[in-house]
Tab-separated table of C-alpha atoms and ligand atoms in Angstrom:
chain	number	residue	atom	x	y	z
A	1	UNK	CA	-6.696	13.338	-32.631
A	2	UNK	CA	-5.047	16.637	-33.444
A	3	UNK	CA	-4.701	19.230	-30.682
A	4	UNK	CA	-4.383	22.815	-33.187
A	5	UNK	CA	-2.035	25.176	-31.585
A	6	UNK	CA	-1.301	27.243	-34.998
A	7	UNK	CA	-1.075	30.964	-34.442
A	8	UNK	CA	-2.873	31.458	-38.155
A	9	UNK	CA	-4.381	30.681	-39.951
A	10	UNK	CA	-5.391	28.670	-36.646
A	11	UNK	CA	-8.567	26.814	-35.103
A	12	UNK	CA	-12.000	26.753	-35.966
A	13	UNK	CA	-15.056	25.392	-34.713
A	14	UNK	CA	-15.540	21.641	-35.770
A	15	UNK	CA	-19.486	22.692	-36.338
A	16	UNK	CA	-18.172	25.589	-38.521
A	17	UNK	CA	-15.933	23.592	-40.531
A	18	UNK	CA	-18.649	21.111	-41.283
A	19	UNK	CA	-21.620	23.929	-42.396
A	20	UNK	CA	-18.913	25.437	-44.214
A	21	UNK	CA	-17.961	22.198	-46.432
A	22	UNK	CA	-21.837	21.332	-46.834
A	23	UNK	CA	-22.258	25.172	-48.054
A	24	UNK	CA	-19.688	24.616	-50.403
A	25	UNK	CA	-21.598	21.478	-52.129
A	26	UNK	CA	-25.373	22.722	-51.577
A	27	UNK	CA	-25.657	26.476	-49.919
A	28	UNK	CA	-28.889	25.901	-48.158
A	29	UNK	CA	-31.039	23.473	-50.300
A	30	UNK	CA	-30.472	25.958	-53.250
A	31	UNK	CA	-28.889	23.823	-55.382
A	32	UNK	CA	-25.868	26.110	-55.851
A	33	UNK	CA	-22.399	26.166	-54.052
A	34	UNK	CA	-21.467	29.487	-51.963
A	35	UNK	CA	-18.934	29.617	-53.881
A	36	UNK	CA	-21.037	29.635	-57.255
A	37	UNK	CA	-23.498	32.728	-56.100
A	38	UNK	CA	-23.581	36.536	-57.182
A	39	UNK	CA	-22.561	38.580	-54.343
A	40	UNK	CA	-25.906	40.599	-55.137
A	41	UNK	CA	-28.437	37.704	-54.782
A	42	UNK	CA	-30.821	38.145	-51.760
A	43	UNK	CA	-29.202	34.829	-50.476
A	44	UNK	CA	-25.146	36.252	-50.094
A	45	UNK	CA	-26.457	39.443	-48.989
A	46	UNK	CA	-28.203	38.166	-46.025
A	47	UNK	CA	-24.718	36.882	-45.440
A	48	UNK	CA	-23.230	39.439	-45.249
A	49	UNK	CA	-25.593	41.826	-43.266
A	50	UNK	CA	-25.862	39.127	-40.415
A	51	UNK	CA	-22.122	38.951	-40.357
A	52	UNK	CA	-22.184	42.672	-39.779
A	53	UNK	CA	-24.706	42.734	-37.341
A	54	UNK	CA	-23.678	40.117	-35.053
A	55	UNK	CA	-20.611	41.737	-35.159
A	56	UNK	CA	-22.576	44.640	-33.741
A	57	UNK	CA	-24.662	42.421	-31.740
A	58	UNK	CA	-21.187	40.698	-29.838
A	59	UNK	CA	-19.234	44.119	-29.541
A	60	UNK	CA	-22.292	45.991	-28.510
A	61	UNK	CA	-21.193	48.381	-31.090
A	62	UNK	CA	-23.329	51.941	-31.163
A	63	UNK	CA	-24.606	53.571	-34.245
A	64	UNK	CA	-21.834	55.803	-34.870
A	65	UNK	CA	-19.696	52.677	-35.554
A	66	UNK	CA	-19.605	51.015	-38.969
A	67	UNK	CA	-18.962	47.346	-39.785
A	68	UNK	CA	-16.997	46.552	-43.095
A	69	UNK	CA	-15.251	43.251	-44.179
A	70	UNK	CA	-12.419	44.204	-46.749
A	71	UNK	CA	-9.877	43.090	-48.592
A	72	UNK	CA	-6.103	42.703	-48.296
A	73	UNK	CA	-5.420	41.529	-44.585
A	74	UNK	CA	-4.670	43.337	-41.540
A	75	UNK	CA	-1.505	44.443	-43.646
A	76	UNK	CA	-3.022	46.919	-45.978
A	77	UNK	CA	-4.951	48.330	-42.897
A	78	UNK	CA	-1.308	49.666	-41.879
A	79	UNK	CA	-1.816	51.659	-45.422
A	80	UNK	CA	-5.246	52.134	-45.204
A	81	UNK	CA	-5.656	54.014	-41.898
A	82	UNK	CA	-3.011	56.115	-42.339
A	83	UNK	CA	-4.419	57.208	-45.799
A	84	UNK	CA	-7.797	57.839	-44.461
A	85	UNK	CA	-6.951	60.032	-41.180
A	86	UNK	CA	-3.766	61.784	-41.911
A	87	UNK	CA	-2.080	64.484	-44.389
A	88	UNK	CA	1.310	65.384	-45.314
A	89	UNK	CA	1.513	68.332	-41.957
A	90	UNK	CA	-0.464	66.171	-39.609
A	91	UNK	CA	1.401	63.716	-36.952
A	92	UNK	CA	0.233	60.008	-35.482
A	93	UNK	CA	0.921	58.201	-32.458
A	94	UNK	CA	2.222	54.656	-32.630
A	95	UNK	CA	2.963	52.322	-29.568
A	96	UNK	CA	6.009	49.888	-30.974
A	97	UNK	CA	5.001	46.836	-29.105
A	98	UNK	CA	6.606	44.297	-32.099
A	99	UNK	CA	6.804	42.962	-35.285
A	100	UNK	CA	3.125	44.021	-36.772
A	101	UNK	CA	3.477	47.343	-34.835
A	102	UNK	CA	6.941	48.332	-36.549
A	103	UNK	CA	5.084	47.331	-39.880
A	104	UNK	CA	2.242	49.388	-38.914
A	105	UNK	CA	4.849	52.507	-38.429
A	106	UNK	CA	6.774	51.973	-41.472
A	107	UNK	CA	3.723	52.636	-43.717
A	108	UNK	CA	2.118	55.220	-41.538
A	109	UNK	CA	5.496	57.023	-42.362
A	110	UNK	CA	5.094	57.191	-46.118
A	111	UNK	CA	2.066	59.682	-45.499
A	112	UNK	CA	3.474	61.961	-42.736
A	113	UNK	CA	5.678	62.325	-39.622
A	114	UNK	CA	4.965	59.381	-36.678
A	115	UNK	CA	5.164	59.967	-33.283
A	116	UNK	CA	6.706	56.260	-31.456
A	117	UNK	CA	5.485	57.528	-28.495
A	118	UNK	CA	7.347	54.317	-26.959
A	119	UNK	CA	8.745	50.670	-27.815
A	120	UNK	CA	9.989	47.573	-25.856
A	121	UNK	CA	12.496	46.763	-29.079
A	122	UNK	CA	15.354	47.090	-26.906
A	123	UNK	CA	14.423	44.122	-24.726
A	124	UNK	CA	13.030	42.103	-27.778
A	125	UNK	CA	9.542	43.365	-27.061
A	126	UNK	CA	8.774	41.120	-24.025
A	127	UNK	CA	6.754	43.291	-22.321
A	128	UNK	CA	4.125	46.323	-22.929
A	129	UNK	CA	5.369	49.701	-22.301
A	130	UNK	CA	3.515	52.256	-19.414
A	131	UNK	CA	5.279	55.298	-18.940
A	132	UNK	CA	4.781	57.091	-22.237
A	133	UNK	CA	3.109	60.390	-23.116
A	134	UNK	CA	0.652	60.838	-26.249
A	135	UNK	CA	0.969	64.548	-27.869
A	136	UNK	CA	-2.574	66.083	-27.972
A	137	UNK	CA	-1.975	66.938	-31.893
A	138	UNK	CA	-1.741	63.626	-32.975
A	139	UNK	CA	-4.567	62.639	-35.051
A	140	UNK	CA	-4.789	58.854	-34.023
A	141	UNK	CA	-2.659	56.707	-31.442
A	142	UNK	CA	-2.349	53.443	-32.876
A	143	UNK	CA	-1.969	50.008	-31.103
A	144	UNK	CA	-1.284	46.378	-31.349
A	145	UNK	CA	-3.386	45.035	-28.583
A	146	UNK	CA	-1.910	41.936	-28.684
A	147	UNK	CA	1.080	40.608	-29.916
A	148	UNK	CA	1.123	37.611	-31.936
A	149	UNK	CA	4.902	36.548	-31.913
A	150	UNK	CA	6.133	38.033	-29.046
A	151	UNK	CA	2.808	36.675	-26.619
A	152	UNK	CA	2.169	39.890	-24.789
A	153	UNK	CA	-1.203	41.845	-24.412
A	154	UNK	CA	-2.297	45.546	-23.524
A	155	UNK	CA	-4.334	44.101	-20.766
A	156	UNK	CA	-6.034	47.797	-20.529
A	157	UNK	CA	-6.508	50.159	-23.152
A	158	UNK	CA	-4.475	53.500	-22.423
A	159	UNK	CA	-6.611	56.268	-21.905
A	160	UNK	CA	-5.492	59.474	-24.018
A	161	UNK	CA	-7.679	62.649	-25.468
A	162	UNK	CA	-6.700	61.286	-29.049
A	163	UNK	CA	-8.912	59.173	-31.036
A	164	UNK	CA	-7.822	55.155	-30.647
A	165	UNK	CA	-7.033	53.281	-33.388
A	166	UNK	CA	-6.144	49.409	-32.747
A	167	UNK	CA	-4.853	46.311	-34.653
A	168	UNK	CA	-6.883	43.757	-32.583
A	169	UNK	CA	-6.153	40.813	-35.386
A	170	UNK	CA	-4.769	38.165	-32.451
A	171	UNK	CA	-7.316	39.482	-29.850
A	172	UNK	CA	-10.768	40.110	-31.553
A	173	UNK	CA	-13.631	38.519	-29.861
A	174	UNK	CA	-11.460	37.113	-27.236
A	175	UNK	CA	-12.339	39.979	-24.411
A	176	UNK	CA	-14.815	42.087	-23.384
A	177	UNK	CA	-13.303	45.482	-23.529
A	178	UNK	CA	-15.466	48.987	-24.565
A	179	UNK	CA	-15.333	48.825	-28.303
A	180	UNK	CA	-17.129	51.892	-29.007
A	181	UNK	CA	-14.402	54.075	-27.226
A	182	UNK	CA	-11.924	53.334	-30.419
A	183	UNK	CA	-12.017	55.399	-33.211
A	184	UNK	CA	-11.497	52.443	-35.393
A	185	UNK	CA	-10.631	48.496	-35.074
A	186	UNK	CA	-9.146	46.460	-37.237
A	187	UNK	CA	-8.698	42.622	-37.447
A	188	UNK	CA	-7.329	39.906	-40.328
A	189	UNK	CA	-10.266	37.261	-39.769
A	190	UNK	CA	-7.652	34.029	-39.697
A	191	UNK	CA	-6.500	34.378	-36.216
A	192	UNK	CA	-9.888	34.443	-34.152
A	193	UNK	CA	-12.709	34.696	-36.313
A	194	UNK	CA	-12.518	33.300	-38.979
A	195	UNK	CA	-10.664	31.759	-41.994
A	196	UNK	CA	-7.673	34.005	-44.119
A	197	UNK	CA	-8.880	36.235	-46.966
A	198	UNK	CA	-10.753	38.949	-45.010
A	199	UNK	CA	-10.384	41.180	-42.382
A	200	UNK	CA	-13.100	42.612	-40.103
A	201	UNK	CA	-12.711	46.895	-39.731
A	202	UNK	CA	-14.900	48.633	-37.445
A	203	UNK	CA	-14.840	52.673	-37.608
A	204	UNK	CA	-16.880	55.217	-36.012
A	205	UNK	CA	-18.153	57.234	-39.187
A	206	UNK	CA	-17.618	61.057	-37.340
A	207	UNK	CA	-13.958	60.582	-37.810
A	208	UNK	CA	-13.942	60.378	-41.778
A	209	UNK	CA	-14.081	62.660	-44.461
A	210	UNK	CA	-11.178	64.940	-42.426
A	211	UNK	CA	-8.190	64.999	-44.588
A	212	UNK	CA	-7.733	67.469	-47.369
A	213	UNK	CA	-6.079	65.375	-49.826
A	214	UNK	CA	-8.322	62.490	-52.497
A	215	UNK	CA	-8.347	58.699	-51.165
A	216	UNK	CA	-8.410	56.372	-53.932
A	217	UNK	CA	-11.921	54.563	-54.460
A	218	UNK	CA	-11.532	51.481	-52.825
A	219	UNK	CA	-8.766	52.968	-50.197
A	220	UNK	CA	-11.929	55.085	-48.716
A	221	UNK	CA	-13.872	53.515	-45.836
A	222	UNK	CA	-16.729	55.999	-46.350
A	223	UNK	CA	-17.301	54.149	-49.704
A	224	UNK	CA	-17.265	50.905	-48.248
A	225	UNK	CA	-20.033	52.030	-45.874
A	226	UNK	CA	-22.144	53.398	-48.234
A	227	UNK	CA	-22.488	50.200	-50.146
A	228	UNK	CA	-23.138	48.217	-47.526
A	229	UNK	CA	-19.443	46.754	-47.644
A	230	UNK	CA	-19.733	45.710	-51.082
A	231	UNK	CA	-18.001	48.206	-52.875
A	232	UNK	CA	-16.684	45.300	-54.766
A	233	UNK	CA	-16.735	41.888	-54.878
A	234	UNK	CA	-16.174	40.423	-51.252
A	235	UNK	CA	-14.318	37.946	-50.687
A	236	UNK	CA	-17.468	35.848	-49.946
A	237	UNK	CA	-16.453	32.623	-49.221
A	238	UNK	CA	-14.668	34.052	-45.829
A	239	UNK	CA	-17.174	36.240	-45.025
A	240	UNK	CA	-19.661	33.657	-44.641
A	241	UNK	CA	-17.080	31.263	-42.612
A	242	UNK	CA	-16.477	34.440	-40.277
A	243	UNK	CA	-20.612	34.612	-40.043
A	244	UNK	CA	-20.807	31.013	-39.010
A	245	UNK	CA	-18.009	31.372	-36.518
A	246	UNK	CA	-19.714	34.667	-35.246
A	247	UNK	CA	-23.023	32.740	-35.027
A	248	UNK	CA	-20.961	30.301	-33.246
A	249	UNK	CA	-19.486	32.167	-30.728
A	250	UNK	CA	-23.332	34.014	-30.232
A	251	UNK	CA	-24.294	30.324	-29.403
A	252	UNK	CA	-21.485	29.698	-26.379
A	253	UNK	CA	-22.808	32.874	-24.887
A	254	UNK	CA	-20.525	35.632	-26.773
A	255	UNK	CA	-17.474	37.100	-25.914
A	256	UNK	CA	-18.247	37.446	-22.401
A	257	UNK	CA	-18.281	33.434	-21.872
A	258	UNK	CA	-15.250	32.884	-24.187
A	259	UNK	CA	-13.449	35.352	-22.194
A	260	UNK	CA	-14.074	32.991	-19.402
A	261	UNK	CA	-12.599	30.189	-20.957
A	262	UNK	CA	-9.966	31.824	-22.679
A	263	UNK	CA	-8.499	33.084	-18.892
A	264	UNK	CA	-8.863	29.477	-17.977
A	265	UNK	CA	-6.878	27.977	-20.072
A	266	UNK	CA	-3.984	30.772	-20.060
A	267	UNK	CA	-3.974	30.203	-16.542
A	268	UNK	CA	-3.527	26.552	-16.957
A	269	UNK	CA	-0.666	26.980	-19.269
A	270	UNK	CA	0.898	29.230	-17.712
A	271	UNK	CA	0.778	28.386	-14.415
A	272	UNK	CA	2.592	24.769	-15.853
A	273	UNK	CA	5.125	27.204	-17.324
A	274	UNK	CA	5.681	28.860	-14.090
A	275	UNK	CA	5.914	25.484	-12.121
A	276	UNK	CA	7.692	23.195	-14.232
A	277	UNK	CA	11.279	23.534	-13.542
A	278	UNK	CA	12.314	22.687	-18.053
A	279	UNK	CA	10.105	25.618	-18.889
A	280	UNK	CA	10.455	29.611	-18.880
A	281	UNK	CA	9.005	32.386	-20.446
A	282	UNK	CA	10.740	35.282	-21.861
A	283	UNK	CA	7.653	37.976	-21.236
A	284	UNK	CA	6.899	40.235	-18.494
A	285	UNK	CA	4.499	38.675	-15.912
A	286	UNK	CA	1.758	41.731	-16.158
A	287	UNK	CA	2.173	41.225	-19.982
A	288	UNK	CA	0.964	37.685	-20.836
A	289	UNK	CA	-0.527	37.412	-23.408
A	290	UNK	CA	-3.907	35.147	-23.196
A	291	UNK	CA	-3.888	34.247	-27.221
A	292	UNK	CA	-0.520	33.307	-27.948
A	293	UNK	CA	1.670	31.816	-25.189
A	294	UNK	CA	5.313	31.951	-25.738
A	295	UNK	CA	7.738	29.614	-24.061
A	296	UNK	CA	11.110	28.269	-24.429
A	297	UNK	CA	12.936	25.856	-22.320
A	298	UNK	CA	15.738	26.047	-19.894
A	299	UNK	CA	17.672	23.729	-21.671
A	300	UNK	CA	17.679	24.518	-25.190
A	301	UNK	CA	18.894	21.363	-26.259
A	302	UNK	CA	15.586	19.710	-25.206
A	303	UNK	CA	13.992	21.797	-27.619
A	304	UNK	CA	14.156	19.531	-30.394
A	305	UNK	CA	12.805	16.347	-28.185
A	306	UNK	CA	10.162	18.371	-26.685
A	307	UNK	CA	8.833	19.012	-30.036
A	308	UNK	CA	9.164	15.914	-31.503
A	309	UNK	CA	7.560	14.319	-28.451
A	310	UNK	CA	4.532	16.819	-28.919
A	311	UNK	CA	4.550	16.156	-32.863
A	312	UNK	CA	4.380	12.141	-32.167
A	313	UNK	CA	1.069	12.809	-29.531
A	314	UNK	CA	-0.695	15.012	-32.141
A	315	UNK	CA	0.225	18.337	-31.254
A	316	UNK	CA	0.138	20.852	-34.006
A	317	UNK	CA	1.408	24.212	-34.711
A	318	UNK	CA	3.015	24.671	-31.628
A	319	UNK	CA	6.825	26.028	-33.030
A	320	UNK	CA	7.540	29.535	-32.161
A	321	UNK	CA	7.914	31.880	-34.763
A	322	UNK	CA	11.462	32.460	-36.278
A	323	UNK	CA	11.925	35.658	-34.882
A	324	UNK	CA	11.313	34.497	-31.021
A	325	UNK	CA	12.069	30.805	-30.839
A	326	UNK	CA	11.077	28.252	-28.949
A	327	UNK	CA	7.675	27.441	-28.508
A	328	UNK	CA	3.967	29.574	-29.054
A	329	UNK	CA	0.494	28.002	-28.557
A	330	UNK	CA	-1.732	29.665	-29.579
A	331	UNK	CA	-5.108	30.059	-27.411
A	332	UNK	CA	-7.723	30.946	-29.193
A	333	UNK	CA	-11.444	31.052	-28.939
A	334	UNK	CA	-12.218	27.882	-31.082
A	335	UNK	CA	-9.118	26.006	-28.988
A	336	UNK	CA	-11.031	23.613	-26.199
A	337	UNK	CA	-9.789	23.585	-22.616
A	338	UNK	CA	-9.146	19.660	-23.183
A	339	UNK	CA	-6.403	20.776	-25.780
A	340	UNK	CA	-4.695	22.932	-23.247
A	341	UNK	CA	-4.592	19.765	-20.206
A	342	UNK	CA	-3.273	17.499	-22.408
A	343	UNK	CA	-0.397	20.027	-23.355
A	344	UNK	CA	0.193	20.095	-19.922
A	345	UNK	CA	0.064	16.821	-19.333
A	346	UNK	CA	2.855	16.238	-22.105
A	347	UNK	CA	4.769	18.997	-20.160
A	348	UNK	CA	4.400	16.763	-17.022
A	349	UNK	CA	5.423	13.442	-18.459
A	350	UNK	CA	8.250	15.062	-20.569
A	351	UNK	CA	9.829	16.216	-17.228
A	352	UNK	CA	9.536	13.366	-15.571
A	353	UNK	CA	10.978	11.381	-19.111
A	354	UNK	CA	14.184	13.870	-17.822
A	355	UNK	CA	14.239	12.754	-14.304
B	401	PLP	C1	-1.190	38.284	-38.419
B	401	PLP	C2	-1.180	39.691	-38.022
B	401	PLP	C3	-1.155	40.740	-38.964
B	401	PLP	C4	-1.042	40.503	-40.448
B	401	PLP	O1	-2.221	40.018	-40.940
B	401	PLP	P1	-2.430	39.786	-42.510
B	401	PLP	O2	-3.893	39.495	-42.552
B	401	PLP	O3	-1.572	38.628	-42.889
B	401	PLP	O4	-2.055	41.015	-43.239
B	401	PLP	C5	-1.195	42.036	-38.490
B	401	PLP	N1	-1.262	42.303	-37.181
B	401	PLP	C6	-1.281	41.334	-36.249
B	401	PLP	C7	-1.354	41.698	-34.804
B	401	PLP	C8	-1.243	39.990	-36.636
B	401	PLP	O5	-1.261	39.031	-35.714
């Protein structure tokens, strides 16, 4: 058996995985793949408007807030909101909190000045920064509410007068936090909801339409909304996957229960972390992040062993990323408890292997 620690693409429900592969052979006794049907017909539209409603449904979104799956990843989001919320005179906010944040700032600077209101670069962004101050004129202060490579987490949302706008790719549907306070939310689908190809925006429509300047066609969200997200073609085959992993997540009692689980097994793995005298982590206690756990060991030279123990009992994905080393495993919603205790059961033999 494979335990799936992969930070993303990453985990997804066995019972999704298997309606998804009958879909692609017979979409619901129609004869036809999903993968062979207009985007128009009556059958992928009802697709896509329960995707967006029980996105609704399992953010408890209010009217004021549209839901859109688009093209391009979380990446052109970095372009997009910028483009949509700023001109050349106005200012932004951005909180540098890591590799997709700095990303986030470099393209928000191409369309006026940006405000780094603070960053936690200098101490290779292992922890989430508090004392900062967020200029009233800023049209948006943008966050990364948790970060991927690094493993930390905004575990509250600041509070400022300016609207919120956050990339919650690593941490959608993981937490129950007030969604309709953010101006607007954006998410690539192939970390916790859903497979790569789309990502998930959610905007409150009385923040559009301000800038001065013309957005491109498919650049403006208020087009998206007005056709019912299919401005174009969607990318349809990952919108329906995200709709059966939505259903899915409905059906274990929304994001409510998951957060349950999801503190469980943090705990778990961290608390092994903590306790085990070959393990350490690099990021500020308060910090942790609950999706992606990053860990290295005290010895680096057991590195290599430690992962090739974990590769020869099944574990998968589990490598940190270049840029922090060591070791990540990812958490996320689809990722069983059982997955997590026998991680840390590996942990426990491995140590004693050392004794
Ligand atoms: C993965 C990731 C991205 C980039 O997503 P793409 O869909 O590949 O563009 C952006 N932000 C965060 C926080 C991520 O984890």
């Amino acid at each position: 058996m494979i335990h799936n620690f992969n930070a993303g693409p990453s985990i997804l429900p066995k019972e999704v995985l298997e309606q998804a592969a009958q879909s692609v052979l017979n979409y619901n006794n129609t004869g036809l793949s999903i993968l062979e049907m207009g985007h128009r017909t009556p059958e992928f539209t009802a697709v896509m408007e329960e995707a967006r409603a029980l996105v609704k449904e399992l953010m408890n979104l209010d009217d004021d807030h549209q839901v859109l799956f688009l093209h391009g990843g979380a990446s052109t989001q970095f372009m997009q909101v910028p483009m949509n919320f700023l001109d050349p005179k106005d200012t932004s906010a951005y909180a540098d909190t890591g590799v997709w944040s700095s990303k986030a700032i470099k393209e928000a600077k191409l369309f006026s000045k940006v405000d780094v209101v603070c960053s936690s670069k200098e101490k290779n962004y292992s922890f989430i920064p508090n004392d900062f101050a967020v200029p009233n004129d800023a049209k948006y202060f943008h966050i990364t509410t948790n970060n991927t490579i690094y493993g930390t987490q905004w575990q509250s949302i600041p509070k400022t007068s300016n609207v919120m706008v956050a990339d919650m790719s690593s941490d959608i549907f993981s937490r129950q936090l007030n969604f309709n306070e953010f101006g607007l939310i954006y998410a690539g689908a192939q970390k916790n909801m859903g497979p790569a190809g789309v990502n998930l925006v959610v905007v409150n429509q009385n923040i559009l339409g301000k800038v001065k300047h013309t957005i491109p066609t498919m650049m403006d969200y208020r087009n998206h909304i007005a056709e019912g997200s299919m401005l174009n073609t969607p990318p349809v085959f990952a919108v329906y996957v995200c709709m059966l992993t939505l259903r899915w997540l409905k059906s274990i009692g929304g994001i409510s229960a998951v957060e349950k689980l999801n503190q469980q097994k943090a705990e778990l793995l961290y608390n092994e972390i903590d306790n085990n005298e070959l393990f350490k982590t690099n990021v500020v206690k308060e910090d942790r992040s609950k999706m992606n756990v990053c860990f290295v060991m005290n010895d680096p030279n057991l590195e290599k062993p430690f992962y090739e123990y974990l590769k020869s009992n099944g574990v998968y994905g589990i490598k940190g990323h270049r840029l922090s080393g060591g070791f990540r495993a990812s958490l996320y919603n689809a990722l069983p408890l059982s997955s997590v205790e026998y991680l840390v059961e590996l942990m426990q033999e491995f140590k004693q292997s050392q004794a």
